mmCIF file of C-alpha atoms and ligand atoms in Angstrom:
data_model
loop_
_atom_site.group_PDB
_atom_site.id
_atom_site.type_symbol
_atom_site.label_atom_id
_atom_site.label_comp_id
_atom_site.label_asym_id
_atom_site.label_seq_id
_atom_site.Cartn_x
_atom_site.Cartn_y
_atom_site.Cartn_z
ATOM 1 C CA MET A 1 -57.872 52.166 -28.339
ATOM 2 C CA HIS A 2 -60.757 50.443 -26.454
ATOM 3 C CA GLN A 3 -64.232 51.071 -27.363
ATOM 4 C CA SER A 4 -67.510 50.027 -25.724
ATOM 5 C CA PRO A 5 -69.835 47.476 -27.585
ATOM 6 C CA GLN A 6 -72.315 50.438 -27.897
ATOM 7 C CA ALA A 7 -70.035 52.340 -29.989
ATOM 8 C CA PRO A 8 -70.976 52.527 -33.775
ATOM 9 C CA ILE A 9 -69.473 50.515 -36.689
ATOM 10 C CA GLY A 10 -68.053 52.962 -39.121
ATOM 11 C CA MET A 11 -68.027 52.359 -42.744
ATOM 12 C CA PHE A 12 -67.440 54.260 -45.826
ATOM 13 C CA ASP A 13 -67.882 53.769 -49.559
ATOM 14 C CA SER A 14 -67.333 56.317 -52.480
ATOM 15 C CA GLY A 15 -70.885 56.979 -52.823
ATOM 16 C CA LEU A 16 -74.160 54.848 -52.201
ATOM 17 C CA GLY A 17 -72.992 51.431 -53.354
ATOM 18 C CA GLY A 18 -71.676 50.491 -49.802
ATOM 19 C CA LEU A 19 -75.206 50.464 -48.593
ATOM 20 C CA THR A 20 -75.327 46.989 -50.013
ATOM 21 C CA VAL A 21 -72.745 46.144 -47.288
ATOM 22 C CA ALA A 22 -74.810 48.067 -44.867
ATOM 23 C CA ASN A 23 -77.738 45.778 -45.496
ATOM 24 C CA ALA A 24 -75.751 42.701 -44.746
ATOM 25 C CA LEU A 25 -74.429 44.201 -41.627
ATOM 26 C CA MET A 26 -77.902 45.233 -40.305
ATOM 27 C CA ARG A 27 -79.244 41.865 -40.991
ATOM 28 C CA ARG A 28 -76.478 39.902 -39.393
ATOM 29 C CA MET A 29 -76.055 42.288 -36.431
ATOM 30 C CA PRO A 30 -79.376 44.053 -35.711
ATOM 31 C CA ALA A 31 -78.396 45.494 -32.538
ATOM 32 C CA GLU A 32 -75.278 47.347 -33.998
ATOM 33 C CA SER A 33 -75.403 50.961 -34.891
ATOM 34 C CA LEU A 34 -73.801 52.145 -38.047
ATOM 35 C CA LEU A 35 -72.059 55.432 -39.215
ATOM 36 C CA TYR A 36 -71.960 55.330 -43.005
ATOM 37 C CA PHE A 37 -70.087 57.859 -44.911
ATOM 38 C CA GLY A 38 -70.554 58.195 -48.764
ATOM 39 C CA ASP A 39 -67.957 60.261 -50.372
ATOM 40 C CA THR A 40 -70.495 61.383 -53.032
ATOM 41 C CA ALA A 41 -68.512 64.667 -53.841
ATOM 42 C CA ARG A 42 -65.493 62.548 -55.247
ATOM 43 C CA VAL A 43 -67.221 59.361 -56.539
ATOM 44 C CA PRO A 44 -66.339 57.438 -58.655
ATOM 45 C CA TYR A 45 -63.205 56.052 -57.148
ATOM 46 C CA GLY A 46 -63.112 53.307 -59.794
ATOM 47 C CA PRO A 47 -60.947 55.229 -62.473
ATOM 48 C CA LYS A 48 -58.806 57.175 -59.952
ATOM 49 C CA SER A 49 -55.199 56.551 -59.216
ATOM 50 C CA PRO A 50 -54.315 54.369 -56.146
ATOM 51 C CA ASP A 51 -52.563 57.290 -54.502
ATOM 52 C CA THR A 52 -55.759 59.406 -54.844
ATOM 53 C CA VAL A 53 -57.951 56.711 -53.453
ATOM 54 C CA ARG A 54 -55.511 56.182 -50.539
ATOM 55 C CA ARG A 55 -55.641 59.820 -49.562
ATOM 56 C CA TYR A 56 -59.421 59.942 -49.785
ATOM 57 C CA ALA A 57 -59.586 56.719 -47.668
ATOM 58 C CA LEU A 58 -57.376 57.879 -44.869
ATOM 59 C CA GLN A 59 -59.196 61.257 -44.550
ATOM 60 C CA ILE A 60 -62.574 59.356 -44.230
ATOM 61 C CA GLY A 61 -61.005 56.806 -41.971
ATOM 62 C CA GLU A 62 -59.463 59.476 -39.500
ATOM 63 C CA TRP A 63 -62.722 61.236 -39.393
ATOM 64 C CA LEU A 64 -64.733 58.090 -38.578
ATOM 65 C CA VAL A 65 -62.266 57.418 -35.758
ATOM 66 C CA SER A 66 -62.702 60.947 -34.578
ATOM 67 C CA GLN A 67 -66.643 60.118 -34.469
ATOM 68 C CA GLY A 68 -65.837 57.215 -31.912
ATOM 69 C CA VAL A 69 -66.458 54.231 -34.127
ATOM 70 C CA LYS A 70 -65.220 50.984 -32.895
ATOM 71 C CA CYS A 71 -64.067 49.491 -36.027
ATOM 72 C CA ILE A 72 -64.161 50.385 -39.808
ATOM 73 C CA VAL A 73 -65.511 48.505 -42.842
ATOM 74 C CA VAL A 74 -64.028 49.502 -46.037
ATOM 75 C CA ALA A 75 -67.460 48.982 -48.031
ATOM 76 C CA CYS A 76 -65.801 49.775 -51.376
ATOM 77 C CA ASN A 77 -63.908 47.288 -53.456
ATOM 78 C CA THR A 78 -61.710 49.817 -54.985
ATOM 79 C CA ALA A 79 -60.846 51.537 -51.630
ATOM 80 C CA THR A 80 -60.113 48.000 -50.178
ATOM 81 C CA ALA A 81 -57.920 47.156 -53.163
ATOM 82 C CA HIS A 82 -55.957 50.394 -52.970
ATOM 83 C CA ALA A 83 -55.955 51.396 -49.276
ATOM 84 C CA LEU A 84 -56.818 48.624 -46.937
ATOM 85 C CA ASP A 85 -53.119 48.124 -45.909
ATOM 86 C CA VAL A 86 -52.515 51.780 -45.271
ATOM 87 C CA LEU A 87 -55.593 51.939 -43.188
ATOM 88 C CA GLN A 88 -54.848 49.023 -41.050
ATOM 89 C CA SER A 89 -51.475 50.442 -40.386
ATOM 90 C CA SER A 90 -52.401 53.927 -39.713
ATOM 91 C CA LEU A 91 -55.708 53.775 -37.674
ATOM 92 C CA PRO A 92 -56.161 52.757 -34.046
ATOM 93 C CA VAL A 93 -59.412 50.647 -34.611
ATOM 94 C CA PRO A 94 -59.682 47.363 -36.686
ATOM 95 C CA VAL A 95 -60.159 47.764 -40.460
ATOM 96 C CA ILE A 96 -62.061 45.228 -42.545
ATOM 97 C CA GLY A 97 -62.175 45.257 -46.277
ATOM 98 C CA VAL A 98 -64.463 43.587 -48.708
ATOM 99 C CA VAL A 99 -61.893 41.880 -50.979
ATOM 100 C CA GLU A 100 -60.570 39.033 -48.511
ATOM 101 C CA PRO A 101 -64.132 38.012 -47.596
ATOM 102 C CA GLY A 102 -65.265 37.856 -51.205
ATOM 103 C CA ALA A 103 -62.309 36.003 -52.343
ATOM 104 C CA ARG A 104 -62.937 33.331 -49.403
ATOM 105 C CA ALA A 105 -66.551 32.973 -50.496
ATOM 106 C CA ALA A 106 -65.536 32.394 -54.157
ATOM 107 C CA VAL A 107 -63.067 29.747 -53.397
ATOM 108 C CA ARG A 108 -65.620 27.994 -51.092
ATOM 109 C CA ALA A 109 -68.236 28.230 -53.848
ATOM 110 C CA SER A 110 -66.109 27.036 -56.751
ATOM 111 C CA ARG A 111 -65.941 23.378 -57.807
ATOM 112 C CA ILE A 112 -63.370 23.260 -60.305
ATOM 113 C CA GLY A 113 -62.742 26.806 -61.545
ATOM 114 C CA PRO A 114 -61.773 28.990 -63.188
ATOM 115 C CA ILE A 115 -63.085 31.729 -60.916
ATOM 116 C CA GLY A 116 -63.994 35.145 -62.678
ATOM 117 C CA VAL A 117 -63.902 38.421 -60.932
ATOM 118 C CA ILE A 118 -65.563 41.619 -62.241
ATOM 119 C CA GLY A 119 -65.046 45.201 -60.751
ATOM 120 C CA THR A 120 -63.936 48.786 -61.531
ATOM 121 C CA SER A 121 -60.835 49.465 -63.654
ATOM 122 C CA GLY A 122 -58.876 50.271 -60.366
ATOM 123 C CA THR A 123 -59.859 47.147 -58.474
ATOM 124 C CA ILE A 124 -59.032 44.887 -61.526
ATOM 125 C CA ALA A 125 -55.807 46.736 -62.305
ATOM 126 C CA SER A 126 -54.608 46.435 -58.629
ATOM 127 C CA GLY A 127 -54.871 42.524 -58.803
ATOM 128 C CA ALA A 128 -56.123 42.334 -55.395
ATOM 129 C CA TYR A 129 -58.858 39.778 -55.868
ATOM 130 C CA THR A 130 -56.502 37.530 -58.036
ATOM 131 C CA ARG A 131 -53.943 37.662 -55.191
ATOM 132 C CA ALA A 132 -56.359 36.990 -52.487
ATOM 133 C CA ILE A 133 -58.117 34.056 -54.307
ATOM 134 C CA GLN A 134 -54.691 32.558 -55.156
ATOM 135 C CA GLN A 135 -53.496 32.857 -51.626
ATOM 136 C CA GLN A 136 -56.281 30.919 -50.578
ATOM 137 C CA SER A 137 -56.391 28.433 -53.212
ATOM 138 C CA PRO A 138 -53.027 28.319 -54.978
ATOM 139 C CA GLY A 139 -53.084 27.162 -58.543
ATOM 140 C CA THR A 140 -56.675 28.290 -59.116
ATOM 141 C CA THR A 141 -57.047 30.161 -62.542
ATOM 142 C CA VAL A 142 -58.584 33.646 -61.972
ATOM 143 C CA LEU A 143 -60.075 35.740 -64.925
ATOM 144 C CA ALA A 144 -60.574 39.169 -64.120
ATOM 145 C CA ALA A 145 -62.384 41.863 -66.207
ATOM 146 C CA ALA A 146 -63.298 45.482 -65.616
ATOM 147 C CA CYS A 147 -66.788 46.645 -66.072
ATOM 148 C CA PRO A 148 -66.660 50.442 -65.748
ATOM 149 C CA LEU A 149 -70.119 50.962 -67.266
ATOM 150 C CA PHE A 150 -71.979 48.946 -64.829
ATOM 151 C CA VAL A 151 -71.805 51.637 -61.884
ATOM 152 C CA PRO A 152 -73.524 54.344 -63.881
ATOM 153 C CA LEU A 153 -76.050 51.937 -65.267
ATOM 154 C CA VAL A 154 -76.983 50.915 -61.756
ATOM 155 C CA GLU A 155 -77.011 54.648 -60.567
ATOM 156 C CA GLU A 156 -79.479 55.259 -63.582
ATOM 157 C CA GLY A 157 -81.668 52.411 -62.133
ATOM 158 C CA TRP A 158 -81.232 50.528 -65.421
ATOM 159 C CA VAL A 159 -80.877 47.218 -63.579
ATOM 160 C CA ASP A 160 -83.132 45.461 -66.083
ATOM 161 C CA HIS A 161 -82.629 47.468 -69.214
ATOM 162 C CA PRO A 162 -81.799 46.080 -72.606
ATOM 163 C CA ALA A 163 -78.875 48.524 -72.815
ATOM 164 C CA SER A 164 -77.450 46.871 -69.727
ATOM 165 C CA ARG A 165 -78.039 43.542 -71.000
ATOM 166 C CA LEU A 166 -76.145 44.286 -74.193
ATOM 167 C CA ILE A 167 -73.150 45.827 -72.317
ATOM 168 C CA ALA A 168 -73.299 42.814 -69.773
ATOM 169 C CA HIS A 169 -73.050 40.362 -72.838
ATOM 170 C CA GLU A 170 -70.177 42.097 -74.210
ATOM 171 C CA TYR A 171 -68.195 42.460 -70.890
ATOM 172 C CA LEU A 172 -68.751 38.780 -69.708
ATOM 173 C CA ALA A 173 -67.868 37.280 -73.226
ATOM 174 C CA SER A 174 -64.296 36.214 -71.892
ATOM 175 C CA MET A 175 -66.045 34.818 -68.696
ATOM 176 C CA ARG A 176 -68.394 32.683 -70.701
ATOM 177 C CA ASP A 177 -65.551 31.672 -73.108
ATOM 178 C CA ALA A 178 -63.297 30.450 -70.113
ATOM 179 C CA GLN A 179 -66.361 28.656 -68.635
ATOM 180 C CA VAL A 180 -65.895 30.163 -65.253
ATOM 181 C CA ASP A 181 -67.905 28.287 -62.426
ATOM 182 C CA THR A 182 -67.943 31.215 -60.124
ATOM 183 C CA LEU A 183 -68.123 35.092 -60.787
ATOM 184 C CA VAL A 184 -67.143 37.330 -57.910
ATOM 185 C CA LEU A 185 -69.278 40.634 -58.106
ATOM 186 C CA GLY A 186 -66.292 42.671 -57.031
ATOM 187 C CA CYS A 187 -67.982 46.050 -56.851
ATOM 188 C CA THR A 188 -70.587 47.425 -54.376
ATOM 189 C CA HIS A 189 -72.940 48.158 -57.336
ATOM 190 C CA TYR A 190 -72.912 44.831 -59.006
ATOM 191 C CA PRO A 191 -75.230 42.920 -56.741
ATOM 192 C CA LEU A 192 -78.102 45.147 -58.051
ATOM 193 C CA LEU A 193 -77.296 43.735 -61.295
ATOM 194 C CA ALA A 194 -77.182 40.037 -59.986
ATOM 195 C CA PRO A 195 -80.497 38.766 -61.897
ATOM 196 C CA LEU A 196 -79.234 40.314 -65.199
ATOM 197 C CA LEU A 197 -75.749 38.828 -64.801
ATOM 198 C CA ALA A 198 -76.966 35.437 -63.694
ATOM 199 C CA ALA A 199 -79.325 35.328 -66.828
ATOM 200 C CA GLU A 200 -76.077 36.257 -68.916
ATOM 201 C CA MET A 201 -73.890 33.615 -67.268
ATOM 202 C CA GLY A 202 -76.455 30.749 -66.830
ATOM 203 C CA PRO A 203 -77.496 28.630 -63.963
ATOM 204 C CA ARG A 204 -74.327 26.725 -63.757
ATOM 205 C CA VAL A 205 -72.391 29.837 -62.563
ATOM 206 C CA ARG A 206 -72.470 30.852 -58.931
ATOM 207 C CA LEU A 207 -72.318 34.561 -58.339
ATOM 208 C CA ILE A 208 -70.541 35.884 -55.297
ATOM 209 C CA ASP A 209 -71.542 39.115 -53.308
ATOM 210 C CA SER A 210 -68.821 39.576 -50.766
ATOM 211 C CA ALA A 211 -71.299 41.555 -48.491
ATOM 212 C CA GLU A 212 -72.539 38.629 -46.584
ATOM 213 C CA GLU A 213 -69.050 37.129 -45.955
ATOM 214 C CA THR A 214 -67.798 40.640 -44.916
ATOM 215 C CA ALA A 215 -70.576 40.697 -42.136
ATOM 216 C CA VAL A 216 -69.408 37.394 -40.892
ATOM 217 C CA GLU A 217 -65.840 38.695 -40.686
ATOM 218 C CA VAL A 218 -67.007 41.968 -38.921
ATOM 219 C CA GLU A 219 -68.973 39.966 -36.324
ATOM 220 C CA ARG A 220 -65.924 37.745 -35.593
ATOM 221 C CA VAL A 221 -63.506 40.791 -35.216
ATOM 222 C CA LEU A 222 -65.989 42.452 -32.961
ATOM 223 C CA ALA A 223 -66.533 39.254 -30.937
ATOM 224 C CA ASP A 224 -62.891 38.535 -30.553
ATOM 225 C CA ARG A 225 -62.408 41.963 -29.158
ATOM 226 C CA GLY A 226 -65.212 41.822 -26.812
ATOM 227 C CA VAL A 227 -67.109 44.695 -28.411
ATOM 228 C CA LEU A 228 -69.765 42.837 -30.281
ATOM 229 C CA ASN A 229 -73.293 44.643 -29.381
ATOM 230 C CA GLN A 230 -75.698 41.659 -28.887
ATOM 231 C CA GLY A 231 -78.448 44.044 -27.539
ATOM 232 C CA ASP A 232 -80.074 43.653 -24.434
ATOM 233 C CA PRO A 233 -82.883 40.989 -24.328
ATOM 234 C CA GLU A 234 -84.832 42.883 -21.707
ATOM 235 C CA HIS A 235 -84.870 46.139 -23.642
ATOM 236 C CA VAL A 236 -85.511 46.006 -27.252
ATOM 237 C CA GLU A 237 -83.275 49.022 -28.015
ATOM 238 C CA LYS A 238 -83.166 50.245 -31.539
ATOM 239 C CA PRO A 239 -79.773 50.863 -33.157
ATOM 240 C CA THR A 240 -79.070 54.366 -34.311
ATOM 241 C CA HIS A 241 -77.837 54.541 -37.906
ATOM 242 C CA ARG A 242 -76.236 57.898 -39.134
ATOM 243 C CA PHE A 243 -75.713 58.489 -42.757
ATOM 244 C CA VAL A 244 -73.226 61.240 -43.864
ATOM 245 C CA ALA A 245 -72.394 62.429 -47.335
ATOM 246 C CA SER A 246 -69.705 64.805 -48.659
ATOM 247 C CA ASP A 247 -72.078 66.245 -51.264
ATOM 248 C CA ALA A 248 -75.758 67.038 -51.547
ATOM 249 C CA PRO A 249 -77.597 64.953 -48.978
ATOM 250 C CA ARG A 250 -80.715 65.216 -51.135
ATOM 251 C CA HIS A 251 -79.212 63.033 -53.843
ATOM 252 C CA PHE A 252 -78.125 60.583 -51.275
ATOM 253 C CA LEU A 253 -81.653 60.353 -49.787
ATOM 254 C CA ALA A 254 -83.294 60.158 -53.223
ATOM 255 C CA LEU A 255 -81.113 57.216 -54.485
ATOM 256 C CA GLY A 256 -80.212 55.633 -51.236
ATOM 257 C CA GLY A 257 -83.416 53.663 -51.290
ATOM 258 C CA ARG A 258 -82.307 51.863 -54.370
ATOM 259 C CA PHE A 259 -79.352 50.236 -52.321
ATOM 260 C CA LEU A 260 -80.756 50.035 -48.633
ATOM 261 C CA ASP A 261 -83.458 47.745 -47.614
ATOM 262 C CA VAL A 262 -84.686 50.042 -44.867
ATOM 263 C CA PRO A 263 -85.772 53.737 -45.182
ATOM 264 C CA ILE A 264 -83.238 56.511 -44.645
ATOM 265 C CA SER A 265 -84.888 59.490 -42.790
ATOM 266 C CA ALA A 266 -82.023 61.854 -42.572
ATOM 267 C CA VAL A 267 -78.701 62.397 -44.182
ATOM 268 C CA GLU A 268 -75.887 64.759 -42.772
ATOM 269 C CA TYR A 269 -73.363 66.615 -44.659
ATOM 270 C CA HIS A 270 -69.552 66.571 -43.982
ATOM 271 C CA VAL A 271 -67.060 67.950 -46.350
ATOM 272 C CA PHE A 272 -63.253 67.726 -46.227
ATOM 273 C CA SER A 273 -61.225 70.930 -46.560
HETATM 274 N N1 LIG B 301 -67.763 51.605 -54.575
HETATM 275 C C1 LIG B 301 -66.876 51.240 -55.794
HETATM 276 C C2 LIG B 301 -66.458 50.004 -55.663
HETATM 277 O O1 LIG B 301 -66.888 48.974 -54.934
HETATM 278 C C3 LIG B 301 -67.761 51.607 -57.049
HETATM 279 C C4 LIG B 301 -68.114 53.009 -57.395
HETATM 280 C C5 LIG B 301 -66.910 53.756 -57.717
HETATM 281 O O2 LIG B 301 -66.158 53.679 -58.611
HETATM 282 O O3 LIG B 301 -66.450 54.629 -56.895
HETATM 283 O O4 LIG B 301 -65.423 49.596 -56.438
#
């Protein structure tokens, strides 16, 4: 399927968290238009079974293709962990997930290991990060921990709240004991907790947010296929971003600003029957 450089980049997440990846894409490729789908009617994906997440991801992927996107970014760690392979084999456009890029950035940042990974229950149970890190750096010890309460805390805006600090202290105990030198924030929401997590882990530990590395990967894939939109230096044309949610657009509008660095002016509504 050939697309023009002007076609939008499609991306999706279970909800709003993937907007942290949208920020990175906008920063790295300012001429690109984005079509972002947030599955706010069915969030969270973290505790759901792999089959259910795969079904949701395929529905959304097919819909994004029907909207004319030139590639799809799975801006959700849980959906990447469970559904990247099925999306890549079923859809006619390149599909890029966040796990590989995050693992690559962690391997690059780590000096002696071990590497810690935190994410939703689904992401951690899938073992996707551990596999990806050990594929790139065989022999590296990887410690993984599910932190299911972090998502609701971030959505509540409690990114610097004593309760969040207490919970982080508890969740990260095994990471501190093992003296990880790198911690992968394997969930779209966790970058918003980065200052609190950094304080908890101490200055020796590098925190990895896969968003930046994912943007590098997307740029490379688009350039390889000759569909990277570099903009026209003669005409400063603004990209058009579309935001679509499967539940109450008002909620998306109200909370989206916590995740996205630019204002969201409108949110469309699309529901899967
Ligand atoms: N977007 C999900 C992730 O990155 C977190 C929210 C959810 O559980 O759906 O894993």
